[in-house]
């Protein structure tokens, strides 16, 4: 408690400096008194919310007495900031204070990112929302309110690289790729998940929660920032306790990964999985997920919702994947298929589409494709939020410029590049289609299979996978490959395949546990 007024020289609030020799203050006070002679004398605690009092009373506004006077009365009927109160003590107000602080922190972070990205004037700048443990529930509520109007979700994840390769005999290379995915997803933890929402016309959510935009303001939402179109979920990750590939972590650190913040404020994966299952973003046929080379991305999402290791066989995993995500588009699969058949929607490619595909050529990264389509990045590369936004905007340009505005769901729904157990079957090819490379299917000049896409015709459910014979030859037959090693070509990496197939499994060689440099996926 502050000392009583009697311990100080006698003064009143209307003239607290009267004991000082200050003529200019005296002149000001005399003018003030003359101009307000009809008003009652000022009193600090004469306000109805601070209790009536006299000049001789204790002026401490926080004093507690039998009548709960002072500022304490303004914080709820029970006094103080205890739970269950009203006004500023209510749960809604407390949540509002916390959300406002988080949004202010995010505004500063977005300003910093804008300067790193070159200060672009893109209208989507500033609409990537960072989500941590403290605002997870609030942002998931925003997503639930938007998903019905914006049922297209572009997605990307960041994870700590590739640390292991499976050992043993594998029926097909598809089996090898899935087992590599499974052992790494089971061992590692996802670091970031980025998702961006679009409507059926490729438009992101309106920046303001207004009646004209059709968006309602969720509870506890502070409209200090525009409505996000992209959410970047940051998960709990510890460099001391969790496994990772050092090169991958160093690579992500250059893109702005803050390991200390992830360790202290990161989202609990099991809590996020519970929110995701009940969010309306998954398990719904009308929600379309957009991705790029997303075998590992969906592997981590399935793990988040299962809260247990992935199934041992790919068939069971495929069933889970189609249950959680009934409609998946993988842009990389779509582009590679069009390059192979040189047609879209059973019609020859337009001149513009052919020019774009020719310019892409062997390049297979997301950024390469976006550059050819003229899609500008918003945010920092290799952060999940920025990558998911770029993925979504690239998808709509691909649909417009290469597929003439129409994508055949029978051909592309559920096809995931990097998980190559199922591919486009012969029945899905355009009528009368014949692969011009079919005569060179078994061409093997240097000991590795060139795999000229004709394998997708002759073994339609392998998505271009190489099948290994028991005698060790690489043909489109059946049989297990030998155990992968650090020097065997074509097992850990398939970058030498023709027609720009690219790597199915991220990372390079290095044995069962090895130094697989970099993040692996081409962006």
Coordinates of C-alpha atoms in Angstrom, one line a residue:
X1 CA 0.0 0.0 0.0
X2 CA 1.3 3.5 -0.7
X3 CA 1.8 5.8 2.2
X4 CA -1.1 8.0 3.3
X5 CA -1.4 11.6 2.0
X6 CA -0.7 13.0 5.5
X7 CA 2.9 12.0 5.2
X8 CA 3.4 14.5 2.4
X9 CA 3.0 18.3 2.4
X10 CA -0.6 19.4 2.3
X11 CA -1.8 19.7 -1.3
X12 CA -4.9 19.3 -3.4
X13 CA -5.1 17.8 -6.8
X14 CA -6.4 21.1 -8.3
X15 CA -3.1 22.7 -7.4
X16 CA -0.4 20.1 -6.5
X17 CA 2.5 22.6 -7.0
X18 CA 1.1 25.5 -5.1
X19 CA 3.9 25.4 -2.5
X20 CA 6.4 26.2 -5.3
X21 CA 7.1 29.7 -6.5
X22 CA 5.9 29.4 -10.1
X23 CA 4.1 32.5 -11.3
X24 CA 3.3 31.1 -14.7
X25 CA 1.5 28.2 -13.1
X26 CA -0.4 30.5 -10.8
X27 CA -1.4 32.6 -13.8
X28 CA -2.7 29.5 -15.6
X29 CA -4.7 28.3 -12.6
X30 CA -6.4 31.7 -12.2
X31 CA -7.4 31.7 -15.8
X32 CA -8.7 28.1 -15.5
X33 CA -10.7 28.9 -12.4
X34 CA -12.2 32.0 -14.1
X35 CA -13.3 30.1 -17.2
X36 CA -14.9 27.2 -15.2
X37 CA -16.5 29.0 -12.3
X38 CA -19.8 27.1 -12.9
X39 CA -18.2 23.6 -12.8
X40 CA -17.6 21.6 -9.6
X41 CA -14.1 21.4 -8.3
X42 CA -12.1 18.6 -9.9
X43 CA -11.5 15.5 -7.9
X44 CA -9.5 12.5 -8.9
X45 CA -11.7 9.9 -7.2
X46 CA -15.0 11.6 -8.0
X47 CA -15.5 9.4 -11.0
X48 CA -18.4 7.0 -10.5
X49 CA -16.2 4.0 -11.3
X50 CA -13.6 5.0 -8.7
X51 CA -16.0 5.9 -5.9
X52 CA -16.9 9.3 -4.6
X53 CA -14.5 10.9 -2.1
X54 CA -13.2 14.1 -0.6
X55 CA -9.9 15.9 -1.0
X56 CA -8.8 14.6 2.4
X57 CA -9.4 10.9 1.6
X58 CA -6.6 8.5 0.6
X59 CA -6.1 9.0 -3.2
X60 CA -4.8 5.5 -3.9
X61 CA -7.1 4.2 -6.7
X62 CA -6.1 0.6 -6.0
X63 CA -7.0 0.6 -2.4
X64 CA -9.3 -2.3 -1.3
X65 CA -12.0 -1.6 1.3
X66 CA -15.3 -3.0 2.3
X67 CA -17.0 -1.5 -0.8
X68 CA -14.4 -2.8 -3.3
X69 CA -13.8 0.7 -4.5
X70 CA -11.1 2.0 -6.8
X71 CA -10.0 0.4 -10.0
X72 CA -10.6 -3.0 -8.5
X73 CA -14.4 -2.5 -9.1
X74 CA -13.8 -2.1 -12.8
X75 CA -12.4 -5.6 -13.2
X76 CA -15.5 -7.5 -12.5
X77 CA -18.2 -8.0 -9.9
X78 CA -16.0 -10.1 -7.7
X79 CA -13.1 -7.5 -7.7
X80 CA -9.6 -8.0 -8.9
X81 CA -8.7 -10.2 -11.9
X82 CA -9.8 -13.5 -10.6
X83 CA -11.4 -16.1 -12.8
X84 CA -15.1 -16.1 -13.4
X85 CA -15.4 -12.3 -13.3
X86 CA -16.9 -9.9 -15.8
X87 CA -15.7 -7.0 -17.8
X88 CA -11.9 -7.1 -18.1
X89 CA -11.7 -10.2 -15.9
X90 CA -13.9 -12.3 -18.2
X91 CA -12.3 -15.2 -20.1
X92 CA -13.1 -13.5 -23.4
X93 CA -11.1 -10.4 -22.4
X94 CA -8.2 -12.4 -21.1
X95 CA -8.1 -14.4 -24.4
X96 CA -8.4 -11.1 -26.3
X97 CA -5.4 -9.6 -24.5
X98 CA -3.3 -12.7 -25.3
X99 CA -4.4 -12.8 -28.9
X100 CA -3.6 -9.2 -29.4
X101 CA -0.1 -9.6 -28.1
X102 CA 0.5 -12.5 -30.4
X103 CA -0.8 -10.6 -33.4
X104 CA 1.4 -7.6 -32.6
X105 CA 4.4 -10.0 -32.4
X106 CA 3.4 -11.5 -35.7
X107 CA 3.1 -8.1 -37.3
X108 CA 6.7 -7.2 -36.4
X109 CA 7.8 -10.6 -37.7
X110 CA 6.0 -10.1 -41.0
X111 CA 7.6 -6.7 -41.4
X112 CA 11.0 -8.3 -40.9
X113 CA 10.1 -11.0 -43.5
X114 CA 9.0 -8.4 -45.9
X115 CA 12.3 -6.7 -45.8
X116 CA 14.1 -10.1 -46.3
X117 CA 11.9 -10.8 -49.3
X118 CA 12.7 -7.5 -50.9
X119 CA 9.7 -5.4 -49.8
X120 CA 7.3 -6.6 -52.5
X121 CA 4.0 -4.8 -52.9
X122 CA 2.1 -8.0 -53.4
X123 CA -1.4 -7.8 -51.9
X124 CA -0.9 -11.1 -50.1
X125 CA 2.1 -9.7 -48.2
X126 CA 1.5 -9.8 -44.5
X127 CA -1.2 -12.5 -44.7
X128 CA 0.9 -15.4 -43.6
X129 CA -0.1 -16.1 -40.0
X130 CA 2.4 -17.8 -37.6
X131 CA 0.7 -20.3 -35.3
X132 CA 2.4 -21.3 -32.1
X133 CA 1.1 -23.1 -29.0
X134 CA -0.5 -20.0 -27.6
X135 CA -2.8 -19.2 -30.5
X136 CA -3.4 -22.7 -31.9
X137 CA -7.0 -23.0 -30.7
X138 CA -7.9 -19.5 -31.9
X139 CA -6.5 -20.0 -35.4
X140 CA -8.0 -23.4 -35.8
X141 CA -11.4 -21.8 -35.1
X142 CA -10.7 -19.3 -37.9
X143 CA -9.9 -22.2 -40.3
X144 CA -13.1 -24.0 -39.3
X145 CA -15.1 -20.8 -40.1
X146 CA -13.5 -20.5 -43.6
X147 CA -13.2 -24.1 -44.9
X148 CA -16.8 -24.3 -46.3
X149 CA -16.2 -21.2 -48.5
X150 CA -12.6 -22.0 -49.3
X151 CA -12.3 -25.8 -49.7
X152 CA -9.0 -25.9 -51.7
X153 CA -6.0 -26.3 -49.4
X154 CA -2.4 -26.0 -50.7
X155 CA 0.1 -27.6 -48.3
X156 CA 3.8 -27.9 -47.6
X157 CA 5.9 -29.2 -44.7
X158 CA 9.4 -28.7 -43.4
X159 CA 11.0 -31.7 -41.7
X160 CA 14.6 -32.4 -40.5
X161 CA 15.8 -34.3 -43.6
X162 CA 16.5 -38.0 -44.2
X163 CA 18.5 -39.9 -41.6
X164 CA 17.9 -43.6 -42.5
X165 CA 17.5 -46.1 -45.3
X166 CA 15.8 -49.4 -44.9
X167 CA 17.6 -52.7 -45.1
X168 CA 16.3 -56.0 -46.5
X169 CA 14.7 -57.4 -49.7
X170 CA 12.1 -55.3 -51.5
X171 CA 9.5 -56.6 -53.9
X172 CA 9.6 -53.5 -56.0
X173 CA 11.3 -50.1 -56.0
X174 CA 7.9 -48.8 -55.0
X175 CA 8.2 -50.9 -51.8
X176 CA 11.7 -49.5 -51.2
X177 CA 10.5 -45.9 -51.5
X178 CA 7.6 -46.5 -49.1
X179 CA 9.8 -48.2 -46.5
X180 CA 12.3 -45.3 -46.7
X181 CA 9.4 -42.9 -46.2
X182 CA 8.1 -44.9 -43.3
X183 CA 11.3 -45.3 -41.3
X184 CA 12.2 -41.7 -41.6
X185 CA 8.7 -40.4 -40.8
X186 CA 8.6 -42.7 -37.8
X187 CA 12.0 -41.5 -36.5
X188 CA 11.6 -37.8 -37.1
X189 CA 9.3 -35.0 -36.2
X190 CA 7.7 -32.4 -38.5
X191 CA 8.9 -28.9 -37.9
X192 CA 6.5 -26.7 -39.8
X193 CA 3.2 -27.1 -41.7
X194 CA 2.0 -24.5 -44.1
X195 CA -1.6 -24.4 -45.5
X196 CA -3.2 -21.8 -47.7
X197 CA -7.0 -21.6 -48.5
X198 CA -8.6 -20.9 -51.9
X199 CA -12.1 -21.0 -53.2
X200 CA -13.1 -22.8 -56.4
X201 CA -12.0 -19.8 -58.5
X202 CA -8.5 -19.8 -56.9
X203 CA -9.2 -16.7 -54.7
X204 CA -7.8 -16.6 -51.1
X205 CA -10.0 -15.5 -48.2
X206 CA -11.0 -11.8 -48.1
X207 CA -8.6 -9.8 -45.9
X208 CA -11.3 -8.4 -43.7
X209 CA -14.0 -10.1 -41.6
X210 CA -17.0 -8.2 -42.9
X211 CA -20.6 -9.1 -43.8
X212 CA -19.9 -8.3 -47.5
X213 CA -17.0 -10.8 -47.5
X214 CA -19.3 -13.5 -46.1
X215 CA -16.9 -14.1 -43.2
X216 CA -18.0 -14.0 -39.6
X217 CA -15.7 -12.9 -36.8
X218 CA -14.7 -15.8 -34.6
X219 CA -14.8 -15.5 -30.9
X220 CA -11.7 -14.0 -29.3
X221 CA -10.5 -12.8 -32.7
X222 CA -8.8 -9.4 -32.7
X223 CA -9.1 -7.7 -36.0
X224 CA -5.8 -5.9 -35.7
X225 CA -4.3 -7.7 -38.8
X226 CA -5.9 -8.8 -42.1
X227 CA -7.5 -12.2 -42.2
X228 CA -4.7 -14.6 -43.1
X229 CA -4.8 -16.7 -46.2
X230 CA -1.9 -18.8 -45.1
X231 CA -1.2 -20.4 -41.7
X232 CA 2.3 -21.6 -40.7
X233 CA 2.1 -24.1 -37.9
X234 CA 5.3 -24.3 -35.9
X235 CA 5.8 -27.5 -34.0
X236 CA 7.7 -28.3 -30.9
X237 CA 11.3 -29.4 -31.9
X238 CA 14.4 -29.7 -29.8
X239 CA 17.9 -29.9 -31.2
X240 CA 18.9 -31.5 -27.9
X241 CA 16.3 -34.3 -27.8
X242 CA 15.1 -34.9 -31.3
X243 CA 16.8 -36.7 -34.2
X244 CA 17.7 -34.7 -37.4
X245 CA 20.0 -34.4 -40.3
X246 CA 22.5 -31.6 -39.5
X247 CA 22.7 -30.4 -43.1
X248 CA 19.0 -30.1 -43.3
X249 CA 18.7 -28.2 -40.0
X250 CA 21.5 -25.8 -41.1
X251 CA 19.7 -25.3 -44.4
X252 CA 16.4 -24.5 -42.7
X253 CA 18.2 -22.2 -40.3
X254 CA 19.3 -20.1 -43.2
X255 CA 15.7 -19.7 -44.1
X256 CA 14.8 -18.3 -40.7
X257 CA 14.1 -21.4 -38.5
X258 CA 14.3 -20.4 -34.9
X259 CA 15.1 -23.6 -32.9
X260 CA 14.9 -21.9 -29.5
X261 CA 11.4 -20.6 -30.3
X262 CA 10.3 -24.0 -31.6
X263 CA 11.5 -25.6 -28.4
X264 CA 9.8 -23.1 -26.1
X265 CA 6.6 -22.2 -27.9
X266 CA 6.2 -25.0 -30.5
X267 CA 2.9 -26.8 -30.9
X268 CA 2.4 -30.2 -29.4
X269 CA 2.0 -32.6 -32.4
X270 CA -0.7 -34.7 -30.6
X271 CA -2.7 -31.6 -29.7
X272 CA -2.6 -30.4 -33.3
X273 CA -3.6 -33.8 -34.6
X274 CA -6.7 -33.7 -32.4
X275 CA -7.6 -30.3 -33.7
X276 CA -7.0 -31.3 -37.3
X277 CA -9.2 -34.4 -37.2
X278 CA -12.2 -32.3 -36.0
X279 CA -11.5 -29.2 -38.1
X280 CA -13.4 -30.1 -41.3
X281 CA -10.1 -29.9 -43.3
X282 CA -9.8 -33.7 -43.5
X283 CA -12.1 -36.7 -43.9
X284 CA -14.3 -34.6 -46.2
X285 CA -14.7 -35.5 -49.9
X286 CA -15.3 -31.9 -51.0
X287 CA -12.0 -30.6 -49.6
X288 CA -9.2 -30.7 -52.2
X289 CA -5.6 -30.8 -51.0
X290 CA -2.9 -29.3 -53.4
X291 CA 0.7 -30.3 -53.1
X292 CA 4.0 -30.6 -54.9
X293 CA 6.2 -33.8 -54.5
X294 CA 4.3 -34.6 -51.4
X295 CA 5.0 -38.2 -50.4
X296 CA 6.7 -37.2 -47.1
X297 CA 4.3 -34.2 -46.5
X298 CA 1.3 -36.5 -46.3
X299 CA 3.2 -39.1 -44.4
X300 CA 3.8 -36.6 -41.6
X301 CA 0.2 -35.5 -41.6
X302 CA -1.1 -39.0 -41.3
X303 CA 1.3 -39.6 -38.5
X304 CA 0.1 -36.5 -36.7
X305 CA -3.5 -37.8 -36.8
X306 CA -2.7 -41.5 -36.0
X307 CA -0.4 -40.6 -33.1
X308 CA 1.5 -43.9 -33.8
X309 CA 3.9 -45.2 -36.4
X310 CA 2.9 -45.6 -40.0
X311 CA 1.6 -49.0 -41.3
X312 CA 4.3 -51.5 -42.3
X313 CA 2.8 -52.0 -45.8
X314 CA 2.0 -49.4 -48.4
X315 CA -1.5 -50.9 -49.2
X316 CA -2.7 -50.2 -45.6
X317 CA -1.1 -46.7 -45.7
X318 CA -2.8 -45.9 -49.0
X319 CA -6.2 -46.7 -47.4
X320 CA -5.5 -44.4 -44.5
X321 CA -4.3 -41.7 -46.9
X322 CA -7.4 -41.8 -49.0
X323 CA -9.6 -41.8 -45.9
X324 CA -8.0 -38.7 -44.3
X325 CA -7.4 -37.0 -47.7
X326 CA -10.0 -38.2 -50.2
X327 CA -8.9 -35.6 -52.9
X328 CA -5.2 -34.9 -53.4
X329 CA -3.6 -33.1 -56.4
X330 CA 0.2 -33.4 -56.8
X331 CA 1.4 -30.7 -59.2
X332 CA 4.6 -32.5 -59.9
X333 CA 2.8 -35.7 -60.9
X334 CA 0.4 -33.7 -63.1
X335 CA 3.3 -31.9 -64.9
X336 CA 5.3 -35.1 -65.5
X337 CA 2.3 -36.9 -66.8
X338 CA 1.4 -34.2 -69.3
X339 CA 5.0 -34.0 -70.4
X340 CA 4.9 -37.8 -71.1
X341 CA 1.6 -38.0 -73.0
X342 CA 1.9 -34.5 -74.5
X343 CA -1.8 -33.9 -74.1
X344 CA -4.3 -32.5 -71.6
X345 CA -7.9 -33.5 -71.2
X346 CA -7.6 -35.9 -74.2
X347 CA -6.6 -33.0 -76.5
X348 CA -3.3 -31.8 -77.8
X349 CA -1.5 -29.2 -75.8
X350 CA -1.9 -25.6 -76.8
X351 CA 1.1 -23.7 -78.1
X352 CA 1.4 -21.8 -74.9
X353 CA 1.3 -25.0 -72.8
X354 CA 3.9 -26.7 -75.0
X355 CA 6.2 -23.7 -74.7
X356 CA 6.0 -23.7 -70.9
X357 CA 6.7 -27.5 -70.7
X358 CA 9.6 -27.2 -73.1
X359 CA 11.0 -24.3 -71.1
X360 CA 10.7 -26.4 -67.9
X361 CA 12.5 -29.4 -69.6
X362 CA 14.5 -31.4 -67.1
X363 CA 13.9 -29.0 -64.2
X364 CA 11.6 -30.4 -61.6
X365 CA 11.4 -27.9 -58.7
X366 CA 8.5 -25.9 -57.6
X367 CA 10.4 -22.6 -57.9
X368 CA 11.4 -23.5 -61.5
X369 CA 7.8 -24.1 -62.4
X370 CA 6.6 -20.9 -60.7
X371 CA 9.2 -18.8 -62.5
X372 CA 8.1 -20.2 -65.9
X373 CA 4.5 -19.4 -65.0
X374 CA 5.3 -15.9 -63.7
X375 CA 4.2 -16.6 -60.1
X376 CA 6.0 -14.4 -57.6
X377 CA 6.9 -15.7 -54.2
X378 CA 5.5 -14.1 -51.1
X379 CA 7.6 -14.6 -48.0
X380 CA 10.8 -16.5 -47.4
X381 CA 11.6 -19.6 -49.4
X382 CA 11.8 -22.9 -47.6
X383 CA 9.4 -21.8 -44.9
X384 CA 6.3 -23.9 -45.0
X385 CA 3.9 -20.9 -45.1
X386 CA 5.5 -19.3 -48.1
X387 CA 6.0 -22.6 -49.9
X388 CA 2.3 -23.6 -49.4
X389 CA 1.2 -20.2 -50.8
X390 CA 3.5 -20.6 -53.8
X391 CA 2.2 -24.1 -54.3
X392 CA -1.4 -23.0 -54.4
X393 CA -0.9 -20.0 -56.7
X394 CA 1.2 -22.2 -59.1
X395 CA -1.6 -24.8 -59.2
X396 CA -4.1 -22.3 -60.4
X397 CA -1.8 -21.1 -63.1
X398 CA -1.1 -24.7 -64.2
X399 CA -4.8 -25.4 -64.4
X400 CA -5.4 -22.3 -66.5
X401 CA -2.4 -22.3 -68.8
X402 CA -1.6 -26.0 -69.3
X403 CA -5.0 -27.8 -68.6
X404 CA -7.2 -25.1 -70.2
X405 CA -9.1 -24.6 -66.9
X406 CA -10.2 -28.2 -66.5
X407 CA -8.4 -31.0 -64.6
X408 CA -9.5 -34.6 -65.1
X409 CA -10.0 -35.9 -61.5
X410 CA -10.1 -39.5 -62.8
X411 CA -6.5 -39.0 -63.9
X412 CA -5.0 -37.0 -61.1
X413 CA -6.9 -37.3 -57.9
X414 CA -4.9 -39.3 -55.3
X415 CA -1.7 -39.5 -57.3
X416 CA 1.3 -38.5 -55.1
X417 CA 4.7 -38.0 -56.4
X418 CA 7.3 -39.5 -54.2
X419 CA 5.0 -42.4 -53.1
X420 CA 5.1 -44.4 -56.3
X421 CA 3.1 -47.5 -55.6
X422 CA 0.2 -46.4 -57.7
X423 CA 0.3 -44.5 -61.0
X424 CA -1.8 -43.6 -64.0
X425 CA -3.0 -46.9 -65.6
X426 CA -3.3 -47.7 -69.3
X427 CA -7.1 -47.3 -69.0
X428 CA -6.5 -43.7 -68.0
X429 CA -4.5 -42.9 -71.2
X430 CA -6.2 -40.9 -74.0
X431 CA -7.9 -43.1 -76.6
X432 CA -5.4 -44.2 -79.3
X433 CA -2.4 -43.0 -77.2
X434 CA 0.8 -44.8 -78.0
X435 CA 4.1 -44.0 -76.2
X436 CA 6.7 -43.1 -78.7
X437 CA 9.4 -44.4 -76.4
X438 CA 7.9 -47.9 -75.9
X439 CA 10.4 -49.5 -78.1
X440 CA 13.3 -48.3 -75.9
X441 CA 11.8 -49.5 -72.6
X442 CA 14.6 -51.9 -71.8
X443 CA 17.4 -49.7 -73.1
X444 CA 20.2 -50.1 -70.5
X445 CA 23.4 -48.8 -71.8
X446 CA 25.3 -48.0 -68.6
X447 CA 24.0 -50.5 -66.1
X448 CA 21.1 -48.3 -64.9
X449 CA 17.6 -48.3 -66.2
X450 CA 16.7 -45.1 -68.2
X451 CA 13.0 -45.8 -67.5
X452 CA 11.6 -43.9 -70.4
X453 CA 8.1 -43.6 -69.0
X454 CA 7.1 -46.7 -71.0
X455 CA 7.4 -48.6 -67.8
X456 CA 4.2 -46.8 -66.7
X457 CA 2.5 -48.5 -69.7
X458 CA 3.8 -52.0 -69.2
X459 CA 3.7 -51.9 -65.4
X460 CA 0.9 -49.4 -65.0
X461 CA 0.6 -49.4 -61.2
X462 CA 4.3 -48.4 -60.5
X463 CA 4.4 -44.8 -61.5
X464 CA 7.6 -45.3 -63.4
X465 CA 9.3 -47.5 -60.7
X466 CA 12.1 -49.9 -61.7
X467 CA 11.4 -53.6 -60.9
X468 CA 14.4 -55.7 -59.9
X469 CA 14.8 -59.3 -61.0
X470 CA 16.1 -62.0 -58.7
X471 CA 19.3 -62.1 -60.9
X472 CA 20.0 -58.5 -60.1
X473 CA 19.1 -57.1 -63.6
X474 CA 16.9 -54.0 -63.7
X475 CA 13.9 -54.7 -65.9
X476 CA 10.1 -54.3 -65.9
X477 CA 9.7 -57.7 -64.4
X478 CA 9.4 -58.8 -60.8
X479 CA 11.8 -59.7 -58.0
X480 CA 13.6 -58.0 -55.1
X481 CA 16.5 -55.6 -55.4
X482 CA 19.6 -56.1 -53.3
X483 CA 20.1 -54.2 -50.1
X484 CA 20.9 -50.5 -50.8
X485 CA 24.4 -49.3 -50.3
X486 CA 26.2 -46.0 -50.6
X487 CA 27.4 -46.7 -54.1
X488 CA 24.4 -48.5 -55.8
X489 CA 22.9 -46.3 -58.5
X490 CA 19.2 -45.9 -58.8
X491 CA 18.2 -47.1 -55.3
X492 CA 18.5 -44.1 -53.1
X493 CA 18.1 -41.7 -55.9
X494 CA 16.5 -41.8 -59.3
X495 CA 17.7 -38.5 -60.6
X496 CA 19.2 -40.1 -63.7
X497 CA 15.8 -41.2 -65.1
X498 CA 15.0 -39.7 -68.5
X499 CA 12.3 -37.0 -69.2
X500 CA 12.9 -35.2 -65.9
X501 CA 11.4 -37.8 -63.6
X502 CA 13.6 -36.6 -60.8
X503 CA 14.0 -38.1 -57.4
X504 CA 11.2 -40.1 -55.9
X505 CA 12.8 -40.3 -52.4
X506 CA 14.5 -37.1 -50.9
X507 CA 18.2 -37.3 -50.2
X508 CA 21.1 -39.1 -51.7
X509 CA 23.2 -42.1 -50.8
X510 CA 25.0 -42.8 -47.6
X511 CA 24.0 -46.3 -46.4
X512 CA 21.5 -47.2 -43.8
X513 CA 22.4 -44.3 -41.6
X514 CA 24.4 -41.7 -43.5
X515 CA 25.1 -38.1 -44.2
X516 CA 22.3 -37.3 -46.7
X517 CA 23.1 -33.7 -47.6
X518 CA 20.5 -31.0 -47.7
X519 CA 16.8 -31.0 -47.6
X520 CA 16.5 -33.4 -50.6
X521 CA 13.4 -32.0 -52.2
X522 CA 13.7 -29.6 -55.1
X523 CA 11.8 -26.4 -54.5

